[in-house]
């Protein structure tokens, strides 16, 4: 595989699936499997990436999703955005649509999604400053 320097790294969505996020016993009214399937189908359709992680940290704000900017978004000043309480279908669709439009630094997030932005844990804030 060759690396193409002209190709831009797309937006990436990181979905927490640790102890609290994605747990149907703790959040029985949410279809966690559908959410991940929808994010992945949006990624396949629009060209962004989705990955899961064991625990992002702010468990009291589950489900947590982080939208990382594309390379173009970073060049434009975009930074990772943490979204808490991401459990309903509307929120999932807004995340898909925002990532499809380019994500942080490229496209404005929906105003209703902005209401769910949360501060990352202290460790993530320290890493971001390096």
Tab-separated table of N, CA and C in Angstrom:
chain	number	residue	atom	x	y	z
A	1	UNK	N	0.842	-1.175	0.000
A	1	UNK	CA	0.000	0.000	0.000
A	1	UNK	C	0.889	1.240	0.000
A	2	UNK	N	0.622	2.153	-0.901
A	2	UNK	CA	1.370	3.401	-0.934
A	2	UNK	C	0.612	4.483	-0.197
A	3	UNK	N	1.370	5.391	0.363
A	3	UNK	CA	0.750	6.502	1.068
A	3	UNK	C	0.644	7.663	0.099
A	4	UNK	N	-0.538	8.190	-0.048
A	4	UNK	CA	-0.785	9.306	-0.943
A	4	UNK	C	-0.868	10.576	-0.112
A	5	UNK	N	0.142	11.414	-0.218
A	5	UNK	CA	0.205	12.637	0.590
A	5	UNK	C	-0.891	13.621	0.224
A	6	UNK	N	-1.484	13.476	-0.948
A	6	UNK	CA	-2.528	14.406	-1.357
A	6	UNK	C	-3.897	13.989	-0.820
A	7	UNK	N	-3.983	12.770	-0.334
A	7	UNK	CA	-5.262	12.283	0.187
A	7	UNK	C	-5.458	12.754	1.613
A	8	UNK	N	-6.620	13.234	1.916
A	8	UNK	CA	-6.919	13.763	3.238
A	8	UNK	C	-7.464	12.667	4.148
A	9	UNK	N	-6.995	12.656	5.375
A	9	UNK	CA	-7.532	11.734	6.378
A	9	UNK	C	-8.939	12.189	6.738
A	10	UNK	N	-9.940	11.320	6.644
A	10	UNK	CA	-11.314	11.739	6.922
A	10	UNK	C	-11.602	11.893	8.420
A	11	UNK	N	-12.740	12.428	8.680
A	11	UNK	CA	-13.271	12.557	10.034
A	11	UNK	C	-13.409	11.156	10.644
A	12	UNK	N	-13.178	11.036	11.949
A	12	UNK	CA	-13.310	9.754	12.645
A	12	UNK	C	-14.247	9.906	13.829
A	13	UNK	N	-15.151	8.959	13.974
A	13	UNK	CA	-16.062	8.915	15.120
A	13	UNK	C	-15.600	7.785	16.028
A	14	UNK	N	-15.363	8.114	17.287
A	14	UNK	CA	-14.959	7.115	18.278
A	14	UNK	C	-16.152	6.905	19.211
A	15	UNK	N	-16.600	5.666	19.299
A	15	UNK	CA	-17.785	5.326	20.082
A	15	UNK	C	-17.369	4.542	21.315
A	16	UNK	N	-17.704	5.052	22.471
A	16	UNK	CA	-17.394	4.360	23.714
A	16	UNK	C	-18.331	3.163	23.870
A	17	UNK	N	-17.741	2.038	24.210
A	17	UNK	CA	-18.516	0.834	24.480
A	17	UNK	C	-17.929	0.149	25.718
A	18	UNK	N	-17.609	0.944	26.726
A	18	UNK	CA	-17.015	0.442	27.958
A	18	UNK	C	-18.059	0.009	28.954
A	19	UNK	N	-17.795	0.259	30.196
A	19	UNK	CA	-18.619	-0.258	31.287
A	19	UNK	C	-20.026	0.321	31.304
A	20	UNK	N	-20.193	1.562	30.892
A	20	UNK	CA	-21.509	2.205	30.974
A	20	UNK	C	-22.124	2.481	29.607
A	21	UNK	N	-21.285	2.885	28.673
A	21	UNK	CA	-21.774	3.186	27.330
A	21	UNK	C	-22.048	1.880	26.586
A	22	UNK	N	-23.171	1.841	25.926
A	22	UNK	CA	-23.496	0.651	25.153
A	22	UNK	C	-24.010	-0.505	25.988
A	23	UNK	N	-24.293	-0.264	27.253
A	23	UNK	CA	-24.742	-1.339	28.143
A	23	UNK	C	-26.270	-1.328	28.257
A	24	UNK	N	-26.947	-2.331	27.680
A	24	UNK	CA	-28.408	-2.359	27.721
A	24	UNK	C	-28.984	-2.529	29.129
A	25	UNK	N	-28.181	-3.049	30.061
A	25	UNK	CA	-28.684	-3.149	31.437
A	25	UNK	C	-28.735	-1.782	32.105
A	26	UNK	N	-27.780	-0.918	31.796
A	26	UNK	CA	-27.747	0.418	32.394
A	26	UNK	C	-28.622	1.403	31.646
A	27	UNK	N	-28.776	1.188	30.353
A	27	UNK	CA	-29.576	2.081	29.507
A	27	UNK	C	-30.494	1.231	28.631
A	28	UNK	N	-31.535	0.635	29.242
A	28	UNK	CA	-32.367	-0.323	28.508
A	28	UNK	C	-33.221	0.294	27.398
A	29	UNK	N	-33.447	1.583	27.415
A	29	UNK	CA	-34.292	2.196	26.393
A	29	UNK	C	-33.561	2.549	25.116
A	30	UNK	N	-32.285	2.229	25.032
A	30	UNK	CA	-31.477	2.593	23.866
A	30	UNK	C	-31.082	1.340	23.093
A	31	UNK	N	-31.221	1.419	21.783
A	31	UNK	CA	-30.800	0.312	20.924
A	31	UNK	C	-29.340	0.544	20.556
A	32	UNK	N	-28.444	0.078	21.407
A	32	UNK	CA	-27.017	0.311	21.247
A	32	UNK	C	-26.460	-0.329	19.976
A	33	UNK	N	-26.944	-1.510	19.650
A	33	UNK	CA	-26.475	-2.190	18.433
A	33	UNK	C	-26.889	-1.400	17.195
A	34	UNK	N	-28.128	-0.897	17.180
A	34	UNK	CA	-28.585	-0.091	16.048
A	34	UNK	C	-27.714	1.153	15.899
A	35	UNK	N	-27.399	1.801	17.017
A	35	UNK	CA	-26.602	3.023	16.960
A	35	UNK	C	-25.266	2.760	16.268
A	36	UNK	N	-24.588	1.722	16.685
A	36	UNK	CA	-23.291	1.408	16.081
A	36	UNK	C	-23.449	1.015	14.611
A	37	UNK	N	-24.483	0.240	14.303
A	37	UNK	CA	-24.750	-0.127	12.905
A	37	UNK	C	-25.022	1.109	12.058
A	38	UNK	N	-25.787	2.048	12.598
A	38	UNK	CA	-26.118	3.273	11.850
A	38	UNK	C	-24.875	4.119	11.611
A	39	UNK	N	-24.037	4.252	12.627
A	39	UNK	CA	-22.797	5.012	12.462
A	39	UNK	C	-21.910	4.356	11.401
A	40	UNK	N	-21.821	3.036	11.441
A	40	UNK	CA	-20.990	2.321	10.463
A	40	UNK	C	-21.561	2.412	9.051
A	41	UNK	N	-22.876	2.339	8.923
A	41	UNK	CA	-23.458	2.461	7.580
A	41	UNK	C	-23.276	3.885	7.050
A	42	UNK	N	-23.373	4.879	7.931
A	42	UNK	CA	-23.102	6.260	7.522
A	42	UNK	C	-21.666	6.429	7.079
A	43	UNK	N	-20.754	5.784	7.784
A	43	UNK	CA	-19.336	5.847	7.417
A	43	UNK	C	-19.093	5.215	6.048
A	44	UNK	N	-19.717	4.077	5.802
A	44	UNK	CA	-19.556	3.404	4.513
A	44	UNK	C	-20.125	4.254	3.380
A	45	UNK	N	-21.218	4.934	3.657
A	45	UNK	CA	-21.872	5.766	2.641
A	45	UNK	C	-21.114	7.074	2.373
A	46	UNK	N	-20.572	7.679	3.433
A	46	UNK	CA	-20.017	9.033	3.311
A	46	UNK	C	-18.491	9.122	3.420
A	47	UNK	N	-17.820	8.026	3.753
A	47	UNK	CA	-16.366	8.028	3.723
A	47	UNK	C	-15.652	8.477	4.982
A	48	UNK	N	-16.324	8.552	6.105
A	48	UNK	CA	-15.619	8.821	7.358
A	48	UNK	C	-15.361	7.490	8.057
A	49	UNK	N	-14.647	7.517	9.170
A	49	UNK	CA	-14.309	6.290	9.895
A	49	UNK	C	-15.092	6.209	11.200
A	50	UNK	N	-15.334	4.973	11.644
A	50	UNK	CA	-15.937	4.719	12.956
A	50	UNK	C	-15.101	3.657	13.633
A	51	UNK	N	-14.804	3.897	14.889
A	51	UNK	CA	-14.126	2.870	15.680
A	51	UNK	C	-14.712	2.887	17.086
A	52	UNK	N	-14.555	1.782	17.777
A	52	UNK	CA	-15.030	1.698	19.153
A	52	UNK	C	-13.822	1.655	20.090
A	53	UNK	N	-14.085	2.023	21.319
A	53	UNK	CA	-13.059	1.956	22.345
A	53	UNK	C	-13.697	1.444	23.627
A	54	UNK	N	-12.881	0.948	24.492
A	54	UNK	CA	-13.387	0.332	25.724
A	54	UNK	C	-13.978	1.361	26.690
A	55	UNK	N	-13.273	2.463	26.948
A	55	UNK	CA	-13.821	3.463	27.875
A	55	UNK	C	-13.190	4.821	27.605
A	56	UNK	N	-14.023	5.816	27.407
A	56	UNK	CA	-13.541	7.176	27.181
A	56	UNK	C	-13.451	7.986	28.474
A	57	UNK	N	-14.144	7.547	29.509
A	57	UNK	CA	-13.963	8.215	30.794
A	57	UNK	C	-15.179	8.825	31.450
A	58	UNK	N	-15.895	9.743	30.813
A	58	UNK	CA	-16.999	10.389	31.532
A	58	UNK	C	-18.247	9.499	31.583
A	59	UNK	N	-18.172	8.451	32.399
A	59	UNK	CA	-19.228	7.433	32.449
A	59	UNK	C	-20.582	7.990	32.886
A	60	UNK	N	-20.575	9.075	33.647
A	60	UNK	CA	-21.839	9.656	34.088
A	60	UNK	C	-22.560	10.384	32.952
A	61	UNK	N	-21.924	10.461	31.772
A	61	UNK	CA	-22.521	11.135	30.619
A	61	UNK	C	-22.729	10.168	29.450
A	62	UNK	N	-22.828	8.874	29.764
A	62	UNK	CA	-22.986	7.838	28.739
A	62	UNK	C	-24.285	8.053	27.963
A	63	UNK	N	-24.246	7.652	26.759
A	63	UNK	CA	-23.225	7.168	25.859
A	63	UNK	C	-22.368	8.336	25.387
A	64	UNK	N	-21.064	8.095	25.264
A	64	UNK	CA	-20.140	9.134	24.851
A	64	UNK	C	-19.600	8.801	23.461
A	65	UNK	N	-19.574	9.826	22.625
A	65	UNK	CA	-19.023	9.729	21.266
A	65	UNK	C	-18.055	10.895	21.096
A	66	UNK	N	-16.920	10.631	20.475
A	66	UNK	CA	-15.971	11.691	20.150
A	66	UNK	C	-15.889	11.803	18.633
A	67	UNK	N	-16.055	13.017	18.136
A	67	UNK	CA	-15.925	13.261	16.702
A	67	UNK	C	-14.584	13.955	16.495
A	68	UNK	N	-13.669	13.237	15.851
A	68	UNK	CA	-12.329	13.766	15.588
A	68	UNK	C	-12.311	14.400	14.201
A	69	UNK	N	-11.664	15.544	14.078
A	69	UNK	CA	-11.655	16.216	12.778
A	69	UNK	C	-10.831	15.474	11.732
A	70	UNK	N	-11.161	15.736	10.502
A	70	UNK	CA	-10.360	15.238	9.386
A	70	UNK	C	-9.051	16.030	9.348
A	71	UNK	N	-8.147	15.630	8.468
A	71	UNK	CA	-6.900	16.390	8.302
A	71	UNK	C	-7.218	17.817	7.866
A	72	UNK	N	-8.168	17.980	6.963
A	72	UNK	CA	-8.570	19.323	6.541
A	72	UNK	C	-9.170	20.103	7.709
A	73	UNK	N	-9.965	19.415	8.518
A	73	UNK	CA	-10.563	20.061	9.685
A	73	UNK	C	-9.519	20.525	10.685
A	74	UNK	N	-8.498	19.714	10.904
A	74	UNK	CA	-7.402	20.109	11.811
A	74	UNK	C	-6.657	21.324	11.278
A	75	UNK	N	-6.390	21.304	9.968
A	75	UNK	CA	-5.710	22.462	9.361
A	75	UNK	C	-6.547	23.730	9.510
A	76	UNK	N	-7.858	23.582	9.559
A	76	UNK	CA	-8.763	24.727	9.710
A	76	UNK	C	-9.002	25.084	11.180
A	77	UNK	N	-8.338	24.390	12.098
A	77	UNK	CA	-8.470	24.701	13.521
A	77	UNK	C	-9.435	23.816	14.281
A	78	UNK	N	-10.010	22.812	13.644
A	78	UNK	CA	-10.949	21.915	14.308
A	78	UNK	C	-10.256	21.032	15.332
A	79	UNK	N	-10.933	20.766	16.418
A	79	UNK	CA	-10.441	19.882	17.476
A	79	UNK	C	-11.502	18.826	17.762
A	80	UNK	N	-11.083	17.761	18.405
A	80	UNK	CA	-12.021	16.684	18.764
A	80	UNK	C	-13.155	17.245	19.617
A	81	UNK	N	-14.354	16.780	19.332
A	81	UNK	CA	-15.544	17.211	20.059
A	81	UNK	C	-16.136	16.004	20.768
A	82	UNK	N	-16.373	16.162	22.066
A	82	UNK	CA	-16.953	15.102	22.888
A	82	UNK	C	-18.443	15.348	23.025
A	83	UNK	N	-19.218	14.299	22.768
A	83	UNK	CA	-20.675	14.372	22.842
A	83	UNK	C	-21.135	13.391	23.907
A	84	UNK	N	-21.884	13.903	24.859
A	84	UNK	CA	-22.410	13.051	25.924
A	84	UNK	C	-23.896	12.811	25.755
A	85	UNK	N	-24.385	11.823	26.481
A	85	UNK	CA	-25.808	11.474	26.489
A	85	UNK	C	-26.306	11.167	25.072
A	86	UNK	N	-25.446	10.562	24.261
A	86	UNK	CA	-25.754	10.268	22.861
A	86	UNK	C	-26.483	8.932	22.772
A	87	UNK	N	-27.759	8.967	23.096
A	87	UNK	CA	-28.497	7.710	23.146
A	87	UNK	C	-29.701	7.632	22.231
A	88	UNK	N	-30.155	8.739	21.676
A	88	UNK	CA	-31.373	8.625	20.869
A	88	UNK	C	-31.059	8.650	19.371
A	89	UNK	N	-32.046	8.283	18.591
A	89	UNK	CA	-31.892	8.190	17.140
A	89	UNK	C	-31.557	9.537	16.521
A	90	UNK	N	-32.187	10.617	17.014
A	90	UNK	CA	-31.935	11.945	16.453
A	90	UNK	C	-30.481	12.348	16.636
A	91	UNK	N	-29.922	12.104	17.801
A	91	UNK	CA	-28.524	12.431	18.065
A	91	UNK	C	-27.618	11.635	17.133
A	92	UNK	N	-27.894	10.367	16.977
A	92	UNK	CA	-27.086	9.517	16.103
A	92	UNK	C	-27.115	10.040	14.670
A	93	UNK	N	-28.292	10.406	14.196
A	93	UNK	CA	-28.414	10.943	12.832
A	93	UNK	C	-27.666	12.264	12.692
A	94	UNK	N	-27.720	13.104	13.713
A	94	UNK	CA	-26.995	14.376	13.660
A	94	UNK	C	-25.483	14.148	13.603
A	95	UNK	N	-24.997	13.168	14.346
A	95	UNK	CA	-23.566	12.844	14.309
A	95	UNK	C	-23.188	12.358	12.909
A	96	UNK	N	-23.977	11.475	12.330
A	96	UNK	CA	-23.711	10.969	10.978
A	96	UNK	C	-23.696	12.120	9.974
A	97	UNK	N	-24.703	12.973	10.038
A	97	UNK	CA	-24.798	14.068	9.075
A	97	UNK	C	-23.652	15.067	9.229
A	98	UNK	N	-23.254	15.348	10.472
A	98	UNK	CA	-22.151	16.278	10.706
A	98	UNK	C	-20.838	15.695	10.177
A	99	UNK	N	-20.592	14.416	10.466
A	99	UNK	CA	-19.379	13.768	9.969
A	99	UNK	C	-19.391	13.716	8.440
A	100	UNK	N	-20.545	13.452	7.844
A	100	UNK	CA	-20.661	13.406	6.385
A	100	UNK	C	-20.364	14.769	5.769
A	101	UNK	N	-20.707	15.835	6.481
A	101	UNK	CA	-20.456	17.196	5.992
A	101	UNK	C	-19.012	17.636	6.226
A	102	UNK	N	-18.242	16.851	6.974
A	102	UNK	CA	-16.838	17.164	7.201
A	102	UNK	C	-16.413	17.217	8.651
A	103	UNK	N	-17.366	17.365	9.573
A	103	UNK	CA	-17.039	17.356	10.996
A	103	UNK	C	-16.344	18.620	11.474
A	104	UNK	N	-15.704	18.550	12.647
A	104	UNK	CA	-15.080	19.725	13.270
A	104	UNK	C	-14.071	20.414	12.349
A	105	UNK	N	-14.162	21.741	12.313
A	105	UNK	CA	-13.249	22.530	11.509
A	105	UNK	C	-13.695	22.711	10.072
A	106	UNK	N	-14.614	21.867	9.612
A	106	UNK	CA	-15.087	21.935	8.229
A	106	UNK	C	-16.554	22.355	8.185
A	107	UNK	N	-17.370	21.743	9.015
A	107	UNK	CA	-18.814	22.005	9.003
A	107	UNK	C	-19.287	22.384	10.407
A	108	UNK	N	-20.273	23.250	10.457
A	108	UNK	CA	-20.879	23.619	11.729
A	108	UNK	C	-21.729	22.448	12.235
A	109	UNK	N	-21.650	22.141	13.524
A	109	UNK	CA	-22.517	21.086	14.054
A	109	UNK	C	-23.945	21.596	14.182
A	110	UNK	N	-24.914	20.706	14.150
A	110	UNK	CA	-26.290	21.128	14.406
A	110	UNK	C	-26.393	21.739	15.806
A	111	UNK	N	-27.203	22.773	15.933
A	111	UNK	CA	-27.340	23.472	17.220
A	111	UNK	C	-27.821	22.530	18.320
A	112	UNK	N	-28.702	21.612	17.976
A	112	UNK	CA	-29.197	20.682	18.993
A	112	UNK	C	-28.107	19.724	19.451
A	113	UNK	N	-27.181	19.373	18.560
A	113	UNK	CA	-26.069	18.508	18.946
A	113	UNK	C	-25.107	19.265	19.860
A	114	UNK	N	-24.916	20.547	19.610
A	114	UNK	CA	-24.042	21.365	20.450
A	114	UNK	C	-24.480	21.337	21.919
A	115	UNK	N	-25.765	21.184	22.143
A	115	UNK	CA	-26.281	21.129	23.520
A	115	UNK	C	-25.776	19.902	24.266
A	116	UNK	N	-25.287	18.904	23.525
A	116	UNK	CA	-24.793	17.672	24.136
A	116	UNK	C	-23.274	17.620	24.217
A	117	UNK	N	-22.592	18.680	23.794
A	117	UNK	CA	-21.135	18.711	23.901
A	117	UNK	C	-20.748	18.702	25.374
A	118	UNK	N	-19.750	17.892	25.711
A	118	UNK	CA	-19.269	17.791	27.097
A	118	UNK	C	-17.757	18.006	27.111
A	119	UNK	N	-17.268	18.378	28.265
A	119	UNK	CA	-15.820	18.525	28.431
A	119	UNK	C	-15.195	17.141	28.502
A	120	UNK	N	-14.084	16.969	27.805
A	120	UNK	CA	-13.390	15.678	27.921
A	120	UNK	C	-12.780	15.542	29.312
A	121	UNK	N	-12.491	14.323	29.718
A	121	UNK	CA	-11.826	14.140	31.006
A	121	UNK	C	-10.484	14.873	31.020
A	122	UNK	N	-9.990	15.148	32.166
A	122	UNK	CA	-8.751	15.911	32.329
A	122	UNK	C	-7.592	15.305	31.527
A	123	UNK	N	-7.468	13.982	31.537
A	123	UNK	CA	-6.366	13.324	30.823
A	123	UNK	C	-6.412	13.633	29.329
A	124	UNK	N	-7.599	13.631	28.754
A	124	UNK	CA	-7.732	13.911	27.325
A	124	UNK	C	-7.396	15.368	27.033
A	125	UNK	N	-7.768	16.273	27.927
A	125	UNK	CA	-7.435	17.692	27.731
A	125	UNK	C	-5.926	17.897	27.777
A	126	UNK	N	-5.237	17.190	28.680
A	126	UNK	CA	-3.786	17.321	28.771
A	126	UNK	C	-3.097	16.773	27.524
A	127	UNK	N	-3.581	15.642	26.993
A	127	UNK	CA	-3.013	15.065	25.771
A	127	UNK	C	-3.194	16.014	24.591
A	128	UNK	N	-4.336	16.689	24.544
A	128	UNK	CA	-4.639	17.573	23.420
A	128	UNK	C	-3.700	18.788	23.395
A	129	UNK	N	-3.160	19.178	24.538
A	129	UNK	CA	-2.281	20.340	24.600
A	129	UNK	C	-0.864	20.030	24.131
A	130	UNK	N	-0.494	18.763	24.131
A	130	UNK	CA	0.871	18.383	23.747
A	130	UNK	C	1.129	18.557	22.287
